[in-house]
Short mmCIF file of C-alpha atoms and ligand atoms in Angstrom, two decimals:
data_model
loop_
_atom_site.label_atom_id
_atom_site.label_comp_id
_atom_site.label_asym_id
_atom_site.label_seq_id
_atom_site.Cartn_x
_atom_site.Cartn_y
_atom_site.Cartn_z
CA UNK Z 1 114.11 38.55 -80.20
CA UNK Z 2 115.56 41.79 -81.61
CA UNK Z 3 118.07 43.71 -79.60
CA UNK Z 4 115.73 46.64 -79.03
CA UNK Z 5 112.87 44.48 -77.82
CA UNK Z 6 115.30 42.66 -75.56
CA UNK Z 7 116.39 46.00 -74.15
CA UNK Z 8 112.72 46.92 -73.73
CA UNK Z 9 112.07 43.83 -71.68
CA UNK Z 10 115.08 44.60 -69.48
CA UNK Z 11 113.77 48.14 -69.10
CA UNK Z 12 110.44 46.77 -67.88
CA UNK Z 13 112.28 44.81 -65.19
CA UNK Z 14 113.98 47.86 -63.66
CA UNK Z 15 112.64 48.08 -60.08
CA UNK Z 16 110.21 50.76 -59.00
CA UNK Z 17 111.10 53.15 -56.17
CA UNK Z 18 108.83 51.13 -53.87
CA UNK Z 19 110.51 47.85 -54.74
CA UNK Z 20 113.92 49.37 -54.20
CA UNK Z 21 112.85 50.83 -50.83
CA UNK Z 22 111.81 47.35 -49.69
CA UNK Z 23 115.27 45.86 -50.33
CA UNK Z 24 117.37 45.18 -47.26
CA UNK Z 25 120.32 47.50 -48.12
CA UNK Z 26 118.05 50.42 -48.82
CA UNK Z 27 115.96 49.84 -45.69
CA UNK Z 28 119.14 50.13 -43.60
CA UNK Z 29 119.98 53.42 -45.29
CA UNK Z 30 116.46 54.76 -44.71
CA UNK Z 31 116.86 54.03 -41.00
CA UNK Z 32 119.96 56.26 -40.97
CA UNK Z 33 118.97 59.18 -43.16
CA UNK Z 34 115.17 59.08 -43.25
CA UNK Z 35 112.52 58.02 -45.70
CA UNK Z 36 112.30 61.25 -47.73
CA UNK Z 37 116.00 61.48 -48.52
CA UNK Z 38 116.17 57.75 -49.31
CA UNK Z 39 113.37 58.15 -51.86
CA UNK Z 40 115.47 60.82 -53.55
CA UNK Z 41 118.56 58.57 -53.58
CA UNK Z 42 116.44 55.68 -54.91
CA UNK Z 43 114.95 57.81 -57.70
CA UNK Z 44 118.41 58.93 -58.79
CA UNK Z 45 119.72 55.34 -58.71
CA UNK Z 46 116.84 54.07 -60.82
CA UNK Z 47 117.29 56.88 -63.32
CA UNK Z 48 121.00 56.02 -63.61
CA UNK Z 49 120.23 52.31 -64.14
CA UNK Z 50 117.63 53.25 -66.77
CA UNK Z 51 120.26 55.28 -68.62
CA UNK Z 52 122.77 52.42 -68.45
CA UNK Z 53 120.32 49.84 -69.74
CA UNK Z 54 118.80 52.13 -72.38
CA UNK Z 55 122.22 53.08 -73.70
CA UNK Z 56 123.61 49.57 -73.90
CA UNK Z 57 121.65 46.82 -75.65
CA UNK Z 58 124.22 44.25 -74.50
CA UNK Z 59 122.91 44.46 -70.96
CA UNK Z 60 120.66 41.47 -70.27
CA UNK Z 61 120.31 41.63 -66.50
CA UNK Z 62 117.57 39.71 -64.70
CA UNK Z 63 115.04 41.41 -62.43
CA UNK Z 64 117.01 40.38 -59.33
CA UNK Z 65 120.29 41.62 -60.79
CA UNK Z 66 118.69 44.98 -61.66
CA UNK Z 67 117.44 45.31 -58.08
CA UNK Z 68 120.95 44.57 -56.77
CA UNK Z 69 122.59 47.05 -59.14
CA UNK Z 70 120.14 49.79 -58.18
CA UNK Z 71 120.60 48.96 -54.47
CA UNK Z 72 124.39 49.20 -54.85
CA UNK Z 73 124.01 52.59 -56.48
CA UNK Z 74 121.93 53.87 -53.56
CA UNK Z 75 124.50 52.52 -51.11
CA UNK Z 76 127.41 54.12 -52.99
CA UNK Z 77 125.64 57.50 -53.22
CA UNK Z 78 124.89 57.40 -49.48
CA UNK Z 79 128.46 56.34 -48.62
CA UNK Z 80 129.89 59.24 -50.66
CA UNK Z 81 127.49 61.72 -49.08
CA UNK Z 82 128.18 60.45 -45.56
CA UNK Z 83 131.92 60.84 -46.08
CA UNK Z 84 131.39 64.62 -46.37
CA UNK Z 85 129.82 64.98 -42.92
CA UNK Z 86 131.82 66.55 -40.13
CA UNK Z 87 133.39 63.57 -38.36
CA UNK Z 88 136.14 62.89 -35.89
CA UNK Z 89 139.58 61.79 -37.08
CA UNK Z 90 142.69 60.50 -35.32
CA UNK Z 91 145.41 63.02 -36.14
CA UNK Z 92 148.70 61.13 -36.54
CA UNK Z 93 150.36 63.90 -38.57
CA UNK Z 94 152.17 65.42 -35.58
CA UNK Z 95 150.91 68.87 -36.63
CA UNK Z 96 149.51 70.16 -33.34
CA UNK Z 97 147.42 73.05 -34.68
CA UNK Z 98 146.23 71.51 -37.93
CA UNK Z 99 143.91 74.02 -39.60
CA UNK Z 100 142.36 71.42 -41.94
CA UNK Z 101 141.67 69.11 -38.99
CA UNK Z 102 139.94 71.75 -36.88
CA UNK Z 103 142.96 73.32 -35.13
CA UNK Z 104 142.84 72.96 -31.32
CA UNK Z 105 141.13 69.91 -29.80
CA UNK Z 106 139.11 71.07 -26.79
CA UNK Z 107 139.94 70.24 -23.18
CA UNK Z 108 137.79 67.93 -21.10
CA UNK Z 109 136.44 70.92 -19.15
CA UNK Z 110 135.58 72.74 -22.38
CA UNK Z 111 133.69 69.73 -23.72
CA UNK Z 112 131.80 69.40 -20.46
CA UNK Z 113 130.98 73.10 -20.47
CA UNK Z 114 129.28 72.76 -23.85
CA UNK Z 115 127.39 69.62 -22.92
CA UNK Z 116 126.40 70.56 -19.35
CA UNK Z 117 126.08 74.35 -19.37
CA UNK Z 118 125.79 75.90 -22.81
CA UNK Z 119 123.87 73.40 -24.91
CA UNK Z 120 120.55 74.23 -23.28
CA UNK Z 121 119.25 77.48 -21.79
CA UNK Z 122 122.04 79.36 -20.06
CA UNK Z 123 123.03 82.76 -18.68
CA UNK Z 124 124.45 84.00 -22.00
CA UNK Z 125 123.09 87.51 -21.49
CA UNK Z 126 121.29 87.21 -18.19
CA UNK Z 127 122.24 88.55 -14.79
CA UNK Z 128 121.20 86.15 -12.03
CA UNK Z 129 121.53 88.86 -9.33
CA UNK Z 130 118.97 91.20 -10.85
CA UNK Z 131 116.98 88.76 -12.96
CA UNK Z 132 117.39 91.10 -15.91
CA UNK Z 133 119.32 91.25 -19.14
CA UNK Z 134 123.03 91.31 -18.35
CA UNK Z 135 126.35 91.67 -20.12
CA UNK Z 136 127.24 88.94 -22.62
CA UNK Z 137 129.38 86.28 -20.92
CA UNK Z 138 131.26 88.71 -18.65
CA UNK Z 139 133.43 86.06 -16.98
CA UNK Z 140 135.01 85.02 -20.28
CA UNK Z 141 136.02 88.55 -21.17
CA UNK Z 142 137.18 89.31 -17.63
CA UNK Z 143 139.43 86.24 -17.74
CA UNK Z 144 140.91 87.39 -21.05
CA UNK Z 145 141.69 90.80 -19.58
CA UNK Z 146 143.18 89.25 -16.43
CA UNK Z 147 145.37 86.77 -18.31
CA UNK Z 148 146.75 89.38 -20.70
CA UNK Z 149 147.00 92.31 -18.29
CA UNK Z 150 144.68 94.36 -20.50
CA UNK Z 151 141.90 96.60 -19.18
CA UNK Z 152 139.21 94.91 -21.26
CA UNK Z 153 138.51 92.28 -23.90
CA UNK Z 154 135.99 91.44 -26.61
CA UNK Z 155 135.38 88.18 -28.50
CA UNK Z 156 134.42 87.96 -32.18
CA UNK Z 157 134.23 85.18 -34.77
CA UNK Z 158 137.91 84.75 -35.63
CA UNK Z 159 141.15 86.72 -35.79
CA UNK Z 160 140.51 87.82 -39.37
CA UNK Z 161 137.20 89.32 -38.22
CA UNK Z 162 138.94 90.95 -35.27
CA UNK Z 163 141.54 92.61 -37.54
CA UNK Z 164 138.88 93.77 -39.97
CA UNK Z 165 136.76 95.12 -37.10
CA UNK Z 166 139.58 97.06 -35.44
CA UNK Z 167 140.77 98.60 -38.70
CA UNK Z 168 137.23 99.48 -39.81
CA UNK Z 169 136.35 101.20 -36.56
CA UNK Z 170 139.63 103.00 -35.97
CA UNK Z 171 141.19 103.56 -39.40
CA UNK Z 172 138.46 103.76 -42.08
CA UNK Z 173 139.04 106.85 -44.19
CA UNK Z 174 142.53 107.27 -42.78
CA UNK Z 175 145.98 105.78 -43.15
CA UNK Z 176 147.42 102.66 -41.59
CA UNK Z 177 151.19 102.61 -41.35
CA UNK Z 178 152.84 99.20 -41.58
CA UNK Z 179 156.30 97.84 -42.27
CA UNK Z 180 156.79 96.35 -45.72
CA UNK Z 181 158.13 93.16 -44.12
CA UNK Z 182 154.77 92.58 -42.40
CA UNK Z 183 152.55 92.72 -45.49
CA UNK Z 184 152.24 88.97 -45.50
CA UNK Z 185 149.74 86.31 -46.41
CA UNK Z 186 149.04 83.99 -43.50
CA UNK Z 187 147.82 80.45 -44.37
CA UNK Z 188 144.12 80.05 -45.13
CA UNK Z 189 143.74 83.22 -47.23
CA UNK Z 190 144.44 85.92 -44.65
CA UNK Z 191 146.23 88.69 -46.54
CA UNK Z 192 147.03 91.79 -44.57
CA UNK Z 193 146.70 94.21 -47.55
CA UNK Z 194 143.29 92.76 -48.51
CA UNK Z 195 141.89 93.06 -44.99
CA UNK Z 196 143.14 96.63 -44.88
CA UNK Z 197 141.51 97.47 -48.21
CA UNK Z 198 138.17 96.01 -47.05
CA UNK Z 199 138.24 98.12 -43.92
CA UNK Z 200 138.34 101.33 -45.98
CA UNK Z 201 141.74 102.37 -44.70
CA UNK Z 202 144.68 103.28 -46.89
CA UNK Z 203 147.92 101.44 -46.62
CA UNK Z 204 151.15 103.33 -45.99
CA UNK Z 205 154.14 100.99 -46.31
CA UNK Z 206 157.37 101.90 -44.61
CA UNK Z 207 160.91 100.52 -44.67
CA UNK Z 208 162.07 97.58 -46.70
CA UNK Z 209 161.22 93.89 -46.61
CA UNK Z 210 164.03 93.03 -44.21
CA UNK Z 211 164.72 96.28 -42.35
CA UNK Z 212 162.45 98.96 -40.96
CA UNK Z 213 163.58 101.56 -38.42
CA UNK Z 214 161.63 103.75 -36.03
CA UNK Z 215 162.58 106.80 -38.12
CA UNK Z 216 160.97 105.21 -41.17
CA UNK Z 217 157.69 105.14 -39.23
CA UNK Z 218 158.17 108.67 -37.87
CA UNK Z 219 158.75 110.10 -41.36
CA UNK Z 220 155.75 108.27 -42.82
CA UNK Z 221 153.26 109.60 -40.26
CA UNK Z 222 151.04 112.42 -41.50
CA UNK Z 223 147.83 114.19 -40.47
CA UNK Z 224 145.83 111.35 -42.03
CA UNK Z 225 147.59 108.58 -40.11
CA UNK Z 226 145.30 106.81 -37.67
CA UNK Z 227 146.94 103.54 -36.72
CA UNK Z 228 150.40 102.01 -36.62
CA UNK Z 229 149.87 98.33 -37.36
CA UNK Z 230 152.29 95.63 -36.27
CA UNK Z 231 151.58 92.17 -37.68
CA UNK Z 232 153.24 89.08 -36.32
CA UNK Z 233 154.42 87.38 -39.51
CA UNK Z 234 153.34 83.98 -38.08
CA UNK Z 235 154.12 81.39 -40.73
CA UNK Z 236 156.86 83.43 -42.35
CA UNK Z 237 160.31 84.43 -41.17
CA UNK Z 238 162.95 86.64 -42.64
CA UNK Z 239 166.26 85.68 -41.17
CA UNK Z 240 169.65 87.33 -41.40
CA UNK Z 241 170.10 91.08 -41.82
CA UNK Z 242 166.87 92.29 -40.28
CA UNK Z 243 165.68 95.11 -38.05
CA UNK Z 244 162.40 96.24 -36.64
CA UNK Z 245 161.64 98.72 -33.86
CA UNK Z 246 160.54 97.43 -30.46
CA UNK Z 247 156.88 97.69 -29.42
CA UNK Z 248 157.91 100.20 -26.75
CA UNK Z 249 159.43 102.49 -29.39
CA UNK Z 250 156.38 102.13 -31.62
CA UNK Z 251 153.99 102.82 -28.72
CA UNK Z 252 155.90 105.98 -27.76
CA UNK Z 253 155.84 107.20 -31.34
CA UNK Z 254 152.12 106.45 -31.84
CA UNK Z 255 151.11 108.11 -28.57
CA UNK Z 256 153.29 111.18 -29.16
CA UNK Z 257 151.31 111.71 -32.38
CA UNK Z 258 147.95 110.90 -30.82
CA UNK Z 259 147.32 107.74 -32.82
CA UNK Z 260 146.90 104.05 -31.96
CA UNK Z 261 149.33 101.16 -31.96
CA UNK Z 262 147.50 97.98 -32.92
CA UNK Z 263 149.17 94.56 -33.09
CA UNK Z 264 147.77 91.51 -34.86
CA UNK Z 265 149.71 88.87 -32.96
CA UNK Z 266 147.95 85.89 -34.58
CA UNK Z 267 148.72 82.82 -32.55
CA UNK Z 268 148.26 84.45 -29.20
CA UNK Z 269 150.30 82.58 -26.64
CA UNK Z 270 148.93 83.37 -23.18
CA UNK Z 271 152.00 81.97 -21.48
CA UNK Z 272 155.68 81.77 -22.30
CA UNK Z 273 156.17 78.59 -24.32
CA UNK Z 274 159.95 78.71 -24.60
CA UNK Z 275 160.24 75.61 -22.41
CA UNK Z 276 158.44 73.73 -25.21
CA UNK Z 277 160.94 75.03 -27.75
CA UNK Z 278 158.81 77.95 -28.94
CA UNK Z 279 161.46 80.55 -28.26
CA UNK Z 280 160.23 83.58 -30.18
CA UNK Z 281 156.49 83.17 -30.02
CA UNK Z 282 155.21 86.50 -28.63
CA UNK Z 283 153.12 86.47 -25.45
CA UNK Z 284 150.05 88.72 -25.47
CA UNK Z 285 150.72 90.14 -21.99
CA UNK Z 286 154.17 91.37 -23.12
CA UNK Z 287 152.58 93.41 -25.90
CA UNK Z 288 150.05 94.97 -23.52
CA UNK Z 289 152.86 95.73 -21.06
CA UNK Z 290 154.86 97.39 -23.84
CA UNK Z 291 152.01 99.85 -24.39
CA UNK Z 292 150.18 98.40 -27.39
CA UNK Z 293 146.64 99.83 -27.40
CA UNK Z 294 144.89 96.86 -29.03
CA UNK Z 295 146.06 93.29 -29.63
CA UNK Z 296 144.15 90.67 -31.65
CA UNK Z 297 144.71 86.90 -31.68
CA UNK Z 298 143.01 83.59 -32.46
CA UNK Z 299 141.20 81.44 -29.89
CA UNK Z 300 142.05 78.13 -31.58
CA UNK Z 301 145.79 78.43 -32.16
CA UNK Z 302 148.29 78.38 -29.28
CA UNK Z 303 145.59 79.35 -26.79
CA UNK Z 304 144.01 75.95 -27.43
CA UNK Z 305 140.33 76.90 -27.36
CA UNK Z 306 137.48 77.20 -29.88
CA UNK Z 307 137.56 79.26 -33.08
CA UNK Z 308 137.36 82.88 -31.97
CA UNK Z 309 138.97 86.24 -32.56
CA UNK Z 310 140.04 87.92 -29.36
CA UNK Z 311 140.59 91.65 -28.98
CA UNK Z 312 142.25 92.98 -25.83
CA UNK Z 313 143.21 96.55 -25.00
CA UNK Z 314 142.20 99.69 -23.20
CA UNK Z 315 138.67 99.94 -21.80
CA UNK Z 316 137.81 102.99 -23.84
CA UNK Z 317 138.76 101.39 -27.16
CA UNK Z 318 137.09 98.06 -26.32
CA UNK Z 319 133.91 99.93 -25.33
CA UNK Z 320 133.91 101.78 -28.66
CA UNK Z 321 134.12 98.40 -30.44
CA UNK Z 322 131.36 96.92 -28.30
CA UNK Z 323 129.01 99.81 -29.11
CA UNK Z 324 129.73 99.72 -32.85
CA UNK Z 325 126.92 98.27 -35.04
CA UNK Z 326 129.38 95.86 -36.71
CA UNK Z 327 129.86 94.06 -33.39
CA UNK Z 328 126.33 92.66 -33.70
CA UNK Z 329 127.38 90.95 -36.95
CA UNK Z 330 130.68 89.60 -35.63
CA UNK Z 331 129.86 88.45 -32.11
CA UNK Z 332 130.00 84.80 -31.06
CA UNK Z 333 127.41 82.51 -29.48
CA UNK Z 334 127.08 80.55 -26.26
CA UNK Z 335 128.99 77.48 -27.50
CA UNK Z 336 132.09 79.58 -28.10
CA UNK Z 337 131.84 81.54 -24.85
CA UNK Z 338 131.43 78.40 -22.78
CA UNK Z 339 134.39 76.53 -24.30
CA UNK Z 340 136.64 79.60 -24.33
CA UNK Z 341 135.76 80.40 -20.72
CA UNK Z 342 136.52 76.81 -19.61
CA UNK Z 343 139.86 76.88 -21.47
CA UNK Z 344 140.81 80.21 -19.87
CA UNK Z 345 139.82 78.89 -16.43
CA UNK Z 346 142.52 76.20 -16.83
CA UNK Z 347 145.13 78.91 -17.40
CA UNK Z 348 143.97 80.88 -14.36
CA UNK Z 349 144.22 77.76 -12.16
CA UNK Z 350 147.76 77.22 -13.40
CA UNK Z 351 146.74 73.91 -14.94
CA UNK Z 352 147.34 74.89 -18.53
CA UNK Z 353 148.52 71.35 -19.25
CA UNK Z 354 144.80 70.45 -19.14
CA UNK Z 355 144.62 72.29 -22.47
CA UNK Z 356 145.47 69.64 -25.10
CA UNK Z 357 147.49 71.99 -27.35
CA UNK Z 358 149.75 72.93 -24.45
CA UNK Z 359 150.03 69.31 -23.24
CA UNK Z 360 151.01 68.13 -26.73
CA UNK Z 361 153.61 70.88 -27.13
CA UNK Z 362 155.11 69.95 -23.75
CA UNK Z 363 155.61 66.28 -24.65
CA UNK Z 364 159.28 65.56 -25.13
CA UNK Z 365 160.81 63.01 -27.44
CA UNK Z 366 161.42 60.49 -24.65
CA UNK Z 367 157.82 60.52 -23.50
CA UNK Z 368 156.65 59.98 -27.07
CA UNK Z 369 159.17 57.18 -27.58
CA UNK Z 370 157.96 55.41 -24.43
CA UNK Z 371 154.38 55.58 -25.67
CA UNK Z 372 155.39 54.31 -29.11
CA UNK Z 373 157.40 51.40 -27.68
CA UNK Z 374 154.49 50.34 -25.48
CA UNK Z 375 152.11 50.73 -28.40
CA UNK Z 376 154.18 48.54 -30.70
CA UNK Z 377 154.61 45.81 -28.10
CA UNK Z 378 150.86 45.79 -27.49
CA UNK Z 379 150.30 45.45 -31.22
CA UNK Z 380 152.86 42.68 -31.66
CA UNK Z 381 151.55 40.65 -28.74
CA UNK Z 382 148.48 39.55 -30.65
CA UNK Z 383 149.09 40.45 -34.26
CA UNK Z 384 149.37 37.93 -37.09
CA UNK Z 385 149.47 40.34 -40.05
CA UNK Z 386 152.39 41.54 -42.13
CA UNK Z 387 152.44 45.20 -41.14
CA UNK Z 388 155.86 46.17 -39.82
CA UNK Z 389 156.51 49.14 -37.53
CA UNK Z 390 159.92 50.74 -37.03
CA UNK Z 391 160.73 53.63 -34.75
CA UNK Z 392 162.56 56.54 -36.35
CA UNK Z 393 163.51 60.02 -35.16
CA UNK Z 394 161.75 62.95 -36.75
CA UNK Z 395 159.92 66.18 -36.13
CA UNK Z 396 156.42 67.32 -35.25
CA UNK Z 397 155.20 70.77 -36.31
CA UNK Z 398 153.38 73.40 -34.28
CA UNK Z 399 151.18 74.37 -37.25
CA UNK Z 400 148.45 77.01 -37.39
CA UNK Z 401 150.91 79.57 -38.64
CA UNK Z 402 152.81 79.53 -35.35
CA UNK Z 403 156.56 79.12 -34.95
CA UNK Z 404 157.35 78.11 -38.54
CA UNK Z 405 161.03 77.68 -37.77
CA UNK Z 406 160.43 75.41 -34.79
CA UNK Z 407 160.68 71.67 -35.22
CA UNK Z 408 159.69 69.65 -32.19
CA UNK Z 409 161.76 66.49 -31.89
CA UNK Z 410 159.68 63.37 -31.85
CA UNK Z 411 159.76 59.61 -32.35
CA UNK Z 412 157.76 58.37 -35.33
CA UNK Z 413 156.23 54.98 -36.05
CA UNK Z 414 157.13 54.12 -39.64
CA UNK Z 415 154.78 51.57 -41.22
CA UNK Z 416 155.68 49.21 -44.03
CA UNK Z 417 153.96 46.24 -45.61
CA UNK Z 418 155.29 43.76 -48.19
CA UNK Z 419 152.27 44.14 -50.44
CA UNK Z 420 150.85 47.59 -49.72
CA UNK Z 421 152.53 50.73 -51.01
CA UNK Z 422 152.77 53.77 -48.74
CA UNK Z 423 149.95 55.40 -50.74
CA UNK Z 424 147.74 52.32 -50.34
CA UNK Z 425 148.43 52.14 -46.61
CA UNK Z 426 147.78 55.84 -46.15
CA UNK Z 427 144.53 55.47 -48.07
CA UNK Z 428 143.47 52.45 -46.02
CA UNK Z 429 144.03 54.35 -42.78
CA UNK Z 430 142.18 57.40 -44.07
CA UNK Z 431 139.17 55.22 -44.93
CA UNK Z 432 138.99 53.45 -41.59
CA UNK Z 433 136.44 54.19 -38.87
CA UNK Z 434 137.36 56.65 -37.47
CA UNK Z 435 139.62 58.01 -40.15
CA UNK Z 436 143.35 57.96 -39.32
CA UNK Z 437 145.36 60.79 -40.91
CA UNK Z 438 149.05 60.01 -41.44
CA UNK Z 439 151.85 61.49 -43.49
CA UNK Z 440 154.15 59.96 -46.06
CA UNK Z 441 157.87 60.66 -46.13
CA UNK Z 442 160.47 58.80 -48.18
CA UNK Z 443 157.88 56.22 -49.20
CA UNK Z 444 156.97 55.40 -45.61
CA UNK Z 445 153.74 56.02 -43.76
CA UNK Z 446 154.60 57.87 -40.56
CA UNK Z 447 152.50 58.08 -37.40
CA UNK Z 448 153.31 60.63 -34.71
CA UNK Z 449 151.74 59.85 -31.32
CA UNK Z 450 152.29 63.46 -30.16
CA UNK Z 451 148.92 64.46 -31.61
CA UNK Z 452 147.05 61.28 -30.68
CA UNK Z 453 145.02 61.47 -27.48
CA UNK Z 454 145.80 58.61 -25.06
CA UNK Z 455 142.12 57.71 -25.18
CA UNK Z 456 142.40 57.15 -28.96
CA UNK Z 457 145.32 54.68 -28.75
CA UNK Z 458 143.17 51.52 -28.33
CA UNK Z 459 141.15 52.47 -31.42
CA UNK Z 460 144.33 53.14 -33.42
CA UNK Z 461 145.70 49.79 -32.26
CA UNK Z 462 142.54 48.03 -33.40
CA UNK Z 463 142.70 49.70 -36.82
CA UNK Z 464 146.35 48.69 -37.36
CA UNK Z 465 145.56 45.16 -36.18
CA UNK Z 466 142.90 44.83 -38.85
CA UNK Z 467 145.53 45.24 -41.60
CA UNK Z 468 146.69 41.79 -42.72
C1 PLP Q 501 146.20 83.03 -38.06
C2 PLP Q 501 146.33 84.51 -38.15
C3 PLP Q 501 145.24 85.29 -38.53
C4 PLP Q 501 143.92 84.69 -38.89
O1 PLP Q 501 143.33 84.14 -37.75
P1 PLP Q 501 141.94 83.33 -37.82
O2 PLP Q 501 141.58 83.14 -36.39
O3 PLP Q 501 142.23 82.07 -38.57
O4 PLP Q 501 140.97 84.20 -38.55
C5 PLP Q 501 145.41 86.67 -38.57
N1 PLP Q 501 146.59 87.22 -38.27
C6 PLP Q 501 147.67 86.50 -37.89
C7 PLP Q 501 148.95 87.20 -37.57
C8 PLP Q 501 147.58 85.11 -37.81
O5 PLP Q 501 148.63 84.37 -37.44
#
């Protein structure tokens, strides 16, 4: 038989879509993702096999082998697609507010609020007293005002949206005065000068990168000035010979010229976190008390709630924002209001340690060591494999652009294995179910229990046990 006729006979044996759909592997996939999508995956797999066979006359696979190869291709395509879905992970990096891993994990109350109150019909914009349309989620905004000492509050999609919104409404067509040292880029593509440009305001830089004085601001103000902007430099610190005016000085200056002082504080700590080692993280209430007219911050950084941009300030300014047509495009939905409200309720009760971000920041090295020691002894009690775990001292990070200079002392579990490199081990963990995210330092895979929920420890134990 000639090579081309041989290849033709192989081609004739390539399974049809129907045959492929009847195979066991593909039937399992259809049960997960549905018939229609599986047909598409099957068609693509068959086309790929056809190309392989047509392009290589050496291939002499039997009918059964062709069915297997096509089935494997469907399975691989589905596995790759499934890996891109949003799925839970066990965060062993020790980075508490990990932007790539979804920032703040929600509290138990917040999760229940979504499931029990917000997921179905709810009072998002409905007043139960009158039976008519009401304000949008008033309790959430009232709690924000109460906890920050502001007159009023408004919630939008994220802090970048909040900054853009405030500058658009109050500074478009005018000048925004800002210290040169605060023209920073904050992780995840938030650049102060770009947001300003989009808002239609003009930037007026004052001072130098390390030192700006109140007189620098005073001299820069002109008839076109509308807002003095203070930006918390978040993930960036200039140390050494530095100076910047206090918020009280800036508020006096702004108000004496009839303009606004607006502060983008970023992380938005609602309470003083110095006992957790976060010594110079600004507290929103202090800014309001100092006379700042509007403060914006994120819902999912130090506050520990869902992604949101929070604006607090005077009632008049907040009302102007609420009435502005842009608000309709930036507002949040019931899932955000319910989880944010539940998170804020924990702060009001004085049980902020119910908020996972706060609880994780409060853990000290000894508590983490105790957990790690117990974890390792549980593992060793029934483990036959060759994975070795040592305890070493190290640091966790706050993350999310907060407190860049702060390193939280922790106790790390360092993994080693006679036959698996650190990269291999890290990869193995990442591809487990659920995925375990670790970090590698000095050729060791490190696991930090600070960011692992107690409820996830048994699963983590099981995953480590399965490594031989
Ligand atoms: C993080 C941060 C932002 C961006 O906040 P998002 O909620 O991620 O949009 C803006 N400004 C400052 C100062 C920040 O720290």
